[in-house]
Amino acid sequence: MAARTGKQFLEGLKDGREIWLEGERITDVTTHPKLKGAAETMAKLFDLQHEFPEIMLYDSPDTGEKVGITHLIPKSKEDIKRIRIAMKKWAEVSAGLMGRSPDYMNTTFACFAGHADVWARRGNEQGAQNLVNYQKYIRDNDLILTHSIINPQVDRSVSEAEQGGGEVSLHKVGETDDAIIVRGARMLATLAPYADELAVYPGSDIRLQDKKYAICFSIPMNTPGLKFICRDSYSKDRSNYDYPLSSRFDEMDAVVIFDDVKVPKDRVFMDGDTVGYSEVIGEGYWRNYIIFQAMNRALTKLEFAFGLGHMIADMTGVNAFDHVQEKLGEIWNMLEITRSAVVAAEEGAFEVRNKGIWAPDDRPLLALRGLMPKFIPRATELLKLIGGGGFMLTPSFADLEGPLSSDIKKYYQARNADAEKRIRLFRLGWDFIGSELAGRLDLYERFYLSDSFRMTALNYKIADKTHSINLINQFLDEPVKNDFKSKVEVR
Ligand SMILES: Cc1cc2nc3c(=O)[nH]c(=O)nc-3n(C[C@H](O)[C@H](O)[C@H](O)COP(=O)(O)OP(=O)(O)OC[C@H]3O[C@@H](n4cnc5c(N)ncnc54)[C@H](O)[C@@H]3O)c2cc1C
């Protein structure tokens, strides 16, 4: 099958999956008032593939049909550029608010398949082959994935295997001729109501003895025994005037429970290799690809924040003040640093170990990954300082159309806009900085890929220190010249 349409995607979600929301088992996520908004946005992403086939699609090397470009395993710098342009196109649909658009996982599996040799180590040739076959399967059937790589927070001061007496973290409990059986839970699976498949792969290192916790696989969302418990929906079943973002971009987060789930052996990518569990992430170049996707998306969000800040400040005339200009300049600084890092990552792309597969340079991306959890909350704070109480001058569309319409038109006008436009802009701003969805977005930026503290510490550990050390050593290694001492008069 070639790239799907939005309609085909929505049909695929009606598969009997077990999604729970606010105490109710949801039978159809595409029509439920608290879930349908994001389903429709996801469908739009699929349709976009057909609107811009020259950007979004390429010929499958196996079927010859048109498939999503973000599945491409890059074989050149030009390929990386093509993938980046398509990712940006998708990111702009939600102004970078939907972090888990399909390219997030497409890129991940293209990376895993492209570097399957790292997965094949220590006798795991079959697991690696399964991975390669699986990547072709999702590419050629245009399936989208949620993923869940972190075990639930019970006690972070002890190992994964010790959570809740060993029963909470996801682990293998049995095996048949054709399947392994897994039990436990994972947090979080963003996009769960809207995904076709669930992927499980490493999120952190694991102790050498904890083999039954070292499992990687991918299965359909409706696999028996899989249960997804959603947080509250932040999706507002309201007009796009009132909640322009919350009405359509809540991609939802869920905890996954695996109730003795049978995973077919041809869907198992790793089973029991605690060393490989770390290597496939650390040595498999995953960070290069995933942070490239993530920073393209974050760039879009900063571009949006800058536009929002500028239009708000211009509407109320506060951009005449130099400290407001400085605040807007600070958002612009962050967005341009982000753009520079993306360009540098693409320019610095390289062929990995002479095997014909290319990866973006991870150094600018890793640096930015440490900074982005500070950039985006800072941009939000700056927007608050620029907009002030204006974010509360935001009656609903119903008010605007109601008996107080003429009062609202008079008292809510702005310097260069009528009341309807002014309220609309500030409501958009509030949905970005202050709504329930905005609160979730803030948390997402801080934690979706570990936390800033650990990412930055990791940067120090893996940084190539050679050149910096050489700069120091040129002074430490030179012969000491101490002859000036003789000129000092001793009294
Ligand atoms: C909105 C949102 C969406 C998400 N979506 C997904 C998803 O789709 N798939 C997925 O797999 N995960 C997802 N995550 C989960 C994400 O991967 C985790 O939140 C992240 O790995 C951090 O783990 P944690 O939340 O359990 O925090 P914790 O690890 O419990 O951290 C909490 C605090 O304790 C500190 N801390 C914890 N352990 C240590 C340690 N060993 N050393 C030093 N400090 C430590 C942290 O620095 C932090 O300050 C999502 C998270 C959010 C917030």
Coordinates of C-alpha atoms and ligand atoms in Angstrom, one line a residue:
M1 CA 0.0 0.0 0.0
A2 CA 1.2 3.5 -0.8
A3 CA 1.1 6.5 1.5
R4 CA -2.4 6.6 3.1
T5 CA -5.0 9.4 3.0
G6 CA -6.4 10.9 6.2
K7 CA -9.6 9.0 5.7
Q8 CA -7.8 5.6 5.5
F9 CA -5.8 6.6 8.6
L10 CA -9.0 7.3 10.6
E11 CA -10.6 4.0 9.5
G12 CA -7.5 2.2 10.7
L13 CA -8.0 3.5 14.3
K14 CA -11.3 1.6 14.6
D15 CA -9.6 -1.6 15.5
G16 CA -11.0 -2.5 19.0
R17 CA -7.9 -1.1 20.9
E18 CA -8.4 -0.7 24.7
I19 CA -8.2 3.0 25.4
W20 CA -9.5 4.3 28.7
L21 CA -10.3 8.0 29.4
E22 CA -11.8 9.4 32.5
G23 CA -13.2 6.0 33.5
E24 CA -14.7 5.2 30.2
R25 CA -13.5 2.6 27.6
I26 CA -13.5 4.5 24.3
T27 CA -14.9 2.6 21.4
D28 CA -14.1 5.1 18.7
V29 CA -11.3 7.7 19.2
T30 CA -12.2 9.4 15.9
T31 CA -15.6 10.5 17.1
H32 CA -15.2 10.9 20.8
P33 CA -15.6 14.6 21.6
K34 CA -12.5 14.7 23.9
L35 CA -10.3 12.8 21.3
K36 CA -11.5 13.6 17.8
G37 CA -9.7 17.0 17.5
A38 CA -6.3 15.5 17.4
A39 CA -7.5 12.6 15.3
E40 CA -8.6 15.1 12.7
T41 CA -5.2 16.9 12.8
M42 CA -3.4 13.6 12.4
A43 CA -5.6 12.9 9.4
K44 CA -4.5 16.2 8.0
L45 CA -0.9 15.2 8.2
F46 CA -1.7 12.1 6.0
D47 CA -3.6 14.3 3.5
L48 CA -0.6 16.6 3.3
Q49 CA 1.4 13.8 1.9
H50 CA -0.8 13.8 -1.2
E51 CA -1.0 17.6 -1.4
F52 CA 2.8 17.9 -1.5
P53 CA 4.0 14.5 -2.9
E54 CA 7.2 16.0 -4.3
I55 CA 8.2 17.0 -0.7
M56 CA 6.6 14.3 1.4
L57 CA 6.9 11.1 -0.6
Y58 CA 9.5 9.0 -2.4
D59 CA 9.5 5.6 -4.2
S60 CA 9.7 2.6 -1.9
P61 CA 12.8 0.6 -2.9
D62 CA 10.8 -2.6 -2.5
T63 CA 7.3 -1.9 -3.9
G64 CA 8.0 1.1 -6.1
E65 CA 5.0 2.8 -4.6
K66 CA 5.0 6.3 -3.1
V67 CA 5.8 6.2 0.6
G68 CA 6.6 8.8 3.3
I69 CA 10.0 10.4 2.9
T70 CA 10.6 10.4 6.7
H71 CA 11.0 6.6 6.4
L72 CA 14.0 7.1 4.2
I73 CA 17.3 5.7 5.5
P74 CA 19.6 8.6 4.4
K75 CA 22.4 7.7 2.0
S76 CA 23.6 11.3 1.5
K77 CA 23.5 14.8 2.9
E78 CA 20.9 15.5 0.2
D79 CA 18.7 12.8 1.7
I80 CA 18.9 14.4 5.1
K81 CA 17.9 17.7 3.7
R82 CA 14.9 16.1 2.0
I83 CA 13.8 14.5 5.2
R84 CA 14.2 17.8 7.1
I85 CA 12.1 19.7 4.6
A86 CA 9.2 17.2 5.0
M87 CA 9.5 17.2 8.8
K88 CA 9.3 21.0 8.8
K89 CA 6.2 20.8 6.6
W90 CA 4.5 18.5 9.1
A91 CA 5.7 20.5 12.2
E92 CA 4.1 23.7 10.8
V93 CA 0.6 22.2 10.8
S94 CA 0.6 22.4 14.6
A95 CA 3.2 25.2 14.9
G96 CA 5.5 22.6 16.5
L97 CA 3.0 21.7 19.2
M98 CA 2.6 18.1 18.3
G99 CA 5.9 16.6 19.2
R100 CA 5.0 13.1 18.2
S101 CA 3.9 13.6 14.6
P102 CA 4.6 10.4 12.6
D103 CA 8.1 11.5 11.6
Y104 CA 9.3 11.1 15.2
M105 CA 9.0 7.3 15.1
N106 CA 9.6 7.0 11.3
T107 CA 13.0 8.5 11.8
T108 CA 13.7 6.3 14.8
F109 CA 13.0 3.1 12.9
A110 CA 14.8 4.3 9.8
C111 CA 17.8 4.7 12.1
F112 CA 17.4 1.3 13.8
A113 CA 17.1 -0.4 10.5
G114 CA 20.0 1.5 9.0
H115 CA 22.2 0.6 11.9
A116 CA 20.8 -2.9 12.4
D117 CA 24.4 -4.2 12.6
V118 CA 24.6 -2.7 16.1
W119 CA 21.4 -4.7 17.0
A120 CA 22.8 -7.9 15.5
R121 CA 25.7 -8.0 18.0
R122 CA 26.2 -11.0 20.3
G123 CA 24.1 -13.4 18.2
N124 CA 21.0 -11.2 17.7
E125 CA 21.0 -11.5 13.9
Q126 CA 17.4 -12.6 13.9
G127 CA 16.3 -9.7 16.1
A128 CA 18.1 -7.3 13.8
Q129 CA 16.5 -8.9 10.7
N130 CA 13.1 -8.6 12.3
L131 CA 13.8 -4.9 12.8
V132 CA 14.8 -4.4 9.1
N133 CA 11.7 -6.3 8.0
Y134 CA 9.5 -4.3 10.4
Q135 CA 10.8 -0.9 9.2
K136 CA 9.9 -1.9 5.6
Y137 CA 6.5 -3.0 6.8
I138 CA 5.6 0.3 8.5
R139 CA 7.0 2.3 5.6
D140 CA 5.1 0.4 2.9
N141 CA 1.9 0.3 4.9
D142 CA 2.2 3.9 6.2
L143 CA 1.6 2.9 9.8
I144 CA 2.3 5.3 12.6
L145 CA 3.8 4.4 16.0
T146 CA 3.5 5.4 19.6
H147 CA 6.4 4.3 21.8
S148 CA 6.9 3.7 25.4
I149 CA 10.5 3.4 26.7
I150 CA 10.4 4.4 30.3
N151 CA 9.2 2.3 33.2
P152 CA 6.7 3.9 35.7
Q153 CA 7.9 6.1 38.5
V154 CA 7.8 4.0 41.6
D155 CA 11.2 4.5 43.1
R156 CA 13.8 6.1 40.9
S157 CA 16.5 5.5 43.5
V158 CA 16.6 1.7 42.7
S159 CA 16.9 -0.3 39.5
E160 CA 14.2 -1.0 37.0
A161 CA 14.0 -4.5 38.2
E162 CA 13.3 -3.5 41.8
Q163 CA 10.2 -1.3 41.0
G164 CA 7.3 -2.6 43.0
G165 CA 9.0 -5.9 43.9
G166 CA 10.0 -6.5 40.3
E167 CA 6.4 -6.6 39.0
V168 CA 5.9 -3.0 37.8
S169 CA 8.5 -2.5 35.1
L170 CA 7.8 -4.2 31.8
H171 CA 9.5 -7.7 31.7
K172 CA 9.3 -11.1 30.0
V173 CA 7.4 -13.7 31.9
G174 CA 7.3 -16.6 29.4
E175 CA 7.8 -17.9 25.9
T176 CA 6.0 -20.2 23.5
D177 CA 7.3 -21.6 20.1
D178 CA 6.2 -18.5 18.3
A179 CA 5.9 -15.7 20.9
I180 CA 7.3 -14.2 24.1
I181 CA 4.9 -13.2 26.9
V182 CA 5.4 -9.8 28.6
R183 CA 3.9 -8.2 31.7
G184 CA 4.2 -4.8 33.5
A185 CA 3.7 -1.2 32.5
R186 CA 5.5 1.6 30.8
M187 CA 5.1 5.4 30.8
L188 CA 4.3 7.3 28.7
A189 CA 2.8 6.5 25.3
T190 CA 2.1 9.8 23.7
L191 CA -0.2 9.5 20.7
A192 CA -1.6 6.1 21.9
P193 CA -5.2 6.8 20.7
Y194 CA -4.0 7.7 17.3
A195 CA -1.2 5.2 16.6
D196 CA -1.4 2.0 14.6
E197 CA 1.4 0.2 16.6
L198 CA 3.2 0.4 19.9
A199 CA 7.0 0.2 20.0
V200 CA 9.1 -0.7 23.0
Y201 CA 12.8 0.0 22.9
P202 CA 15.5 1.1 25.4
G203 CA 15.0 4.3 27.4
S204 CA 17.8 3.9 29.9
D205 CA 20.7 1.6 30.8
I206 CA 19.9 -1.6 32.6
R207 CA 21.8 -3.8 35.1
L208 CA 23.7 -6.7 33.5
Q209 CA 21.7 -9.3 35.5
D210 CA 18.3 -7.9 34.5
K211 CA 17.9 -9.9 31.3
K212 CA 14.1 -10.2 31.4
Y213 CA 13.7 -6.4 31.4
A214 CA 15.9 -6.1 28.3
I215 CA 13.2 -6.5 25.7
C216 CA 12.4 -4.6 22.5
F217 CA 9.5 -5.2 20.2
S218 CA 6.6 -3.6 18.3
I219 CA 3.0 -4.8 18.2
P220 CA -0.4 -3.6 16.9
M221 CA -2.4 -1.3 19.3
N222 CA -5.2 -3.8 19.4
T223 CA -3.1 -6.7 20.6
P224 CA -5.0 -8.6 23.4
G225 CA -3.8 -7.7 26.9
L226 CA -2.7 -4.1 25.9
K227 CA -4.5 -1.4 27.9
F228 CA -3.9 2.3 27.6
I229 CA -4.9 4.6 30.5
C230 CA -5.0 8.2 29.3
R231 CA -4.5 11.3 31.4
D232 CA -7.4 13.9 31.4
S233 CA -8.1 15.2 27.9
Y234 CA -7.0 18.8 27.4
S235 CA -8.8 18.8 24.1
K236 CA -11.6 21.4 24.1
D237 CA -14.7 20.6 22.1
R238 CA -15.0 24.3 21.4
S239 CA -14.7 26.6 18.4
N240 CA -11.3 27.3 16.9
Y241 CA -11.8 31.0 17.8
D242 CA -12.0 30.1 21.5
Y243 CA -9.4 27.4 21.7
P244 CA -7.4 27.4 18.4
L245 CA -4.8 25.0 19.8
S246 CA -6.5 22.9 22.4
S247 CA -9.4 22.1 20.0
R248 CA -7.0 20.1 17.8
F249 CA -3.5 19.6 19.0
D250 CA -3.8 17.5 22.2
E251 CA -1.8 14.4 21.1
M252 CA -2.6 12.7 24.5
D253 CA -0.4 10.7 26.8
A254 CA -1.2 7.3 28.3
V255 CA 0.3 4.7 30.6
V256 CA 0.5 1.3 28.9
I257 CA -0.3 -1.9 30.8
F258 CA 0.9 -5.2 29.4
D259 CA -1.4 -7.9 30.8
D260 CA 0.5 -11.0 29.7
V261 CA 0.7 -9.8 26.2
K262 CA 1.9 -12.3 23.5
V263 CA 4.5 -10.7 21.3
P264 CA 5.1 -12.7 18.1
K265 CA 8.7 -13.7 17.7
D266 CA 9.0 -12.0 14.3
R267 CA 8.2 -8.7 16.1
V268 CA 10.9 -9.1 18.8
F269 CA 14.0 -7.1 18.1
M270 CA 15.9 -7.8 21.3
D271 CA 15.4 -10.4 24.1
G272 CA 17.7 -10.4 27.1
D273 CA 20.8 -8.7 25.9
T274 CA 21.5 -6.2 28.7
V275 CA 24.7 -4.9 27.0
G276 CA 22.9 -4.4 23.6
Y277 CA 20.2 -2.6 25.4
S278 CA 22.6 0.3 26.0
E279 CA 24.6 -0.1 22.8
V280 CA 21.7 0.3 20.3
I281 CA 21.1 3.7 21.7
G282 CA 24.6 4.9 22.5
E283 CA 26.3 3.4 19.5
G284 CA 23.4 3.2 17.0
Y285 CA 23.3 6.9 16.2
W286 CA 19.7 7.3 17.4
R287 CA 20.4 10.6 19.0
N288 CA 21.7 12.1 15.8
Y289 CA 18.4 11.3 14.0
I290 CA 15.8 11.8 16.8
I291 CA 17.2 15.1 18.0
F292 CA 17.4 16.4 14.4
Q293 CA 13.6 15.7 14.2
A294 CA 12.9 17.2 17.6
M295 CA 14.9 20.4 16.9
N296 CA 13.2 21.0 13.6
R297 CA 9.9 20.9 15.5
A298 CA 11.2 23.1 18.3
L299 CA 12.4 25.6 15.7
T300 CA 8.9 25.8 14.4
K301 CA 7.6 26.4 17.9
L302 CA 10.0 29.2 18.5
E303 CA 9.2 30.8 15.2
F304 CA 5.5 30.7 16.3
A305 CA 6.4 32.2 19.7
F306 CA 8.3 35.0 18.0
G307 CA 5.4 35.8 15.7
L308 CA 3.0 35.7 18.6
G309 CA 5.1 38.0 20.7
H310 CA 5.6 40.5 17.9
M311 CA 2.0 40.6 16.9
I312 CA 0.8 41.1 20.5
A313 CA 3.4 43.8 21.2
D314 CA 2.5 45.5 17.9
M315 CA -1.2 45.4 18.6
T316 CA -1.0 47.1 22.0
G317 CA 1.9 49.4 21.0
V318 CA 4.3 48.0 23.7
N319 CA 6.9 47.2 21.1
A320 CA 7.7 51.0 21.3
F321 CA 9.5 50.3 24.7
D322 CA 13.1 49.2 24.5
H323 CA 12.8 46.5 27.2
V324 CA 9.9 44.9 25.3
Q325 CA 12.1 45.0 22.2
E326 CA 14.8 43.3 24.2
K327 CA 12.3 40.5 25.2
L328 CA 11.3 40.0 21.6
G329 CA 14.9 40.0 20.6
E330 CA 15.6 37.3 23.2
I331 CA 13.0 35.0 21.6
W332 CA 14.5 35.7 18.2
N333 CA 18.0 34.9 19.6
M334 CA 16.7 31.5 20.7
L335 CA 15.1 30.7 17.4
E336 CA 18.1 31.7 15.4
I337 CA 20.4 29.7 17.6
T338 CA 18.1 26.7 17.0
R339 CA 18.0 27.3 13.3
S340 CA 21.9 27.5 13.3
A341 CA 22.2 24.2 15.1
V342 CA 19.8 22.5 12.6
V343 CA 21.8 23.9 9.7
A344 CA 25.1 22.9 11.3
A345 CA 23.8 19.4 12.0
E346 CA 22.8 19.0 8.3
E347 CA 26.0 20.6 7.0
G348 CA 28.1 18.4 9.3
A349 CA 26.3 15.2 8.2
F350 CA 28.6 12.3 7.7
E351 CA 28.7 8.8 6.4
V352 CA 28.7 6.4 9.4
R353 CA 31.6 3.9 9.5
N354 CA 31.9 3.7 5.7
K355 CA 28.6 1.8 5.4
G356 CA 26.8 4.1 3.0
I357 CA 24.4 5.4 5.6
W358 CA 24.5 9.1 6.6
A359 CA 23.7 10.7 9.9
P360 CA 23.3 14.4 11.0
D361 CA 26.1 15.8 13.1
D362 CA 24.9 15.2 16.7
R363 CA 27.1 17.9 18.4
P364 CA 25.0 21.0 17.7
L365 CA 21.9 18.9 18.3
L366 CA 23.0 17.6 21.7
A367 CA 24.0 21.1 22.8
L368 CA 20.6 22.4 21.9
R369 CA 18.8 19.5 23.5
G370 CA 20.3 20.5 26.8
L371 CA 19.2 24.1 26.2
M372 CA 15.7 23.7 24.7
P373 CA 14.0 22.8 28.0
K374 CA 15.1 26.3 29.1
F375 CA 14.5 28.1 25.8
I376 CA 10.8 27.2 25.4
P377 CA 9.7 27.8 29.0
R378 CA 11.7 31.1 28.8
A379 CA 9.9 32.1 25.5
T380 CA 6.6 31.4 27.3
E381 CA 7.6 33.5 30.2
L382 CA 8.6 36.4 27.9
L383 CA 5.2 36.2 26.1
K384 CA 3.5 36.6 29.5
L385 CA 5.6 39.7 30.3
I386 CA 4.9 41.2 26.9
G387 CA 1.1 40.5 26.8
G388 CA 0.4 41.3 30.5
G389 CA -3.3 41.4 31.5
G390 CA -4.3 41.4 27.9
F391 CA -4.4 37.6 28.1
M392 CA -7.5 38.1 30.4
L393 CA -9.3 40.4 28.0
T394 CA -10.5 37.4 26.2
P395 CA -14.3 36.9 26.2
S396 CA -15.5 33.9 24.1
F397 CA -16.9 34.0 20.6
A398 CA -20.3 33.6 22.2
D399 CA -19.8 36.8 24.1
L400 CA -18.7 38.6 21.0
E401 CA -21.9 37.5 19.2
G402 CA -24.1 38.0 22.4
P403 CA -26.0 41.0 23.9
L404 CA -22.8 42.8 25.0
S405 CA -21.4 42.7 21.4
S406 CA -21.3 46.5 21.0
D407 CA -19.6 47.0 24.4
I408 CA -17.0 44.4 23.5
K409 CA -16.4 46.0 20.1
K410 CA -15.8 49.4 21.8
Y411 CA -13.7 48.4 24.8
Y412 CA -11.7 45.5 23.5
Q413 CA -10.3 47.3 20.4
A414 CA -6.5 47.6 20.0
R415 CA -4.3 50.1 18.3
N416 CA -4.3 48.4 15.0
A417 CA -7.1 45.8 15.3
D418 CA -10.8 45.6 16.0
A419 CA -12.0 43.7 19.0
E420 CA -12.7 40.5 17.2
K421 CA -9.1 40.3 15.9
R422 CA -7.5 41.4 19.1
I423 CA -9.4 38.9 21.2
R424 CA -8.6 36.1 18.7
L425 CA -4.9 36.8 18.9
F426 CA -4.8 37.0 22.7
R427 CA -6.9 33.8 23.0
L428 CA -4.3 32.1 20.7
G429 CA -1.6 33.4 23.0
W430 CA -3.3 32.1 26.1
D431 CA -3.8 28.7 24.5
F432 CA -0.1 28.7 24.0
I433 CA 1.1 29.9 27.4
G434 CA -1.7 29.3 29.9
S435 CA -4.3 26.7 29.0
E436 CA -4.2 23.1 30.2
L437 CA -2.7 22.2 26.9
A438 CA 0.0 24.8 27.5
G439 CA 0.8 23.3 30.9
R440 CA 1.3 19.9 29.3
L441 CA 3.4 21.4 26.5
D442 CA 5.7 23.0 29.1
L443 CA 6.2 19.6 30.8
Y444 CA 6.7 17.9 27.5
E445 CA 9.6 20.2 26.5
R446 CA 11.3 19.6 29.8
F447 CA 11.0 15.8 29.8
Y448 CA 10.1 14.2 26.5
L449 CA 13.7 13.1 25.9
S450 CA 15.0 12.7 29.5
D451 CA 15.7 16.0 31.3
S452 CA 17.9 18.9 30.6
F453 CA 20.1 18.1 33.6
R454 CA 20.9 14.5 32.6
M455 CA 21.2 15.4 28.9
T456 CA 23.7 18.2 29.6
A457 CA 25.7 15.9 32.0
L458 CA 25.8 13.3 29.2
N459 CA 27.1 15.9 26.8
Y460 CA 30.0 16.5 29.1
K461 CA 30.7 12.8 29.3
I462 CA 30.6 12.0 25.6
A463 CA 32.2 15.3 24.4
D464 CA 35.4 14.9 22.4
K465 CA 37.8 16.8 24.7
T466 CA 40.9 16.4 22.6
H467 CA 41.2 19.9 21.0
S468 CA 40.3 21.7 24.2
I469 CA 42.8 19.7 26.2
N470 CA 45.5 20.5 23.5
L471 CA 44.8 24.2 23.9
I472 CA 45.5 23.9 27.6
N473 CA 48.5 21.6 27.2
Q474 CA 50.3 24.1 24.9
F475 CA 50.8 26.1 28.0
L476 CA 51.3 23.2 30.5
D477 CA 53.8 21.4 28.3
E478 CA 56.1 24.3 27.3
P479 CA 59.5 24.6 29.1
V480 CA 59.3 26.9 32.1
K481 CA 61.1 30.2 31.7
N482 CA 61.9 31.5 35.1
D483 CA 64.6 34.0 34.5
F484 CA 62.5 37.1 35.4
K485 CA 62.9 36.1 39.0
S486 CA 66.6 37.1 39.0
K487 CA 65.6 40.6 38.3
V488 CA 63.5 40.9 41.4
E489 CA 65.3 42.9 44.1
V490 CA 65.4 41.2 47.5
R491 CA 65.5 43.8 50.3
Ligands
LIG1 C1 4.2 15.2 28.1 C2 5.2 14.0 28.1 C3 5.1 13.1 27.1 C4 5.9 12.0 27.1 N1 5.9 11.1 26.1 C5 6.6 10.0 26.1 C6 6.4 9.0 25.1 O1 5.7 9.1 24.1 N2 7.2 7.8 25.2 C7 8.0 7.6 26.3 O2 8.6 6.6 26.3 N3 8.2 8.6 27.2 C8 7.5 9.7 27.2 N4 7.6 10.6 28.2 C9 8.3 10.2 29.4 C10 9.7 10.7 29.4 O3 10.4 9.9 28.6 C11 10.0 10.8 30.8 O4 9.2 11.8 31.4 C12 11.5 11.2 31.0 O5 12.3 10.1 30.5 C13 11.8 11.5 32.4 O6 11.4 10.5 33.3 P1 10.4 10.8 34.4 O7 9.3 11.6 33.9 O8 10.0 9.5 35.0 O9 11.2 11.6 35.5 P2 12.2 11.1 36.5 O10 13.2 10.3 35.9 O11 11.5 10.5 37.7 O12 12.8 12.5 37.0 C14 12.2 13.4 38.0 C15 13.3 14.2 38.6 O13 14.2 13.4 39.2 C16 15.5 13.5 38.7 N5 16.1 12.2 38.5 C17 15.5 11.0 38.3 N6 16.4 10.0 38.2 C18 17.6 10.6 38.3 C19 18.9 10.0 38.3 N7 19.2 8.8 38.1 N8 19.9 10.9 38.5 C20 19.7 12.2 38.7 N9 18.5 12.8 38.7 C21 17.5 12.0 38.5 C22 15.3 14.2 37.3 O14 16.4 14.9 36.9 C23 14.1 15.0 37.5 O15 14.4 16.2 38.1 C24 6.8 11.8 28.2 C25 6.9 12.7 29.2 C26 6.1 13.8 29.2 C27 6.2 14.8 30.3

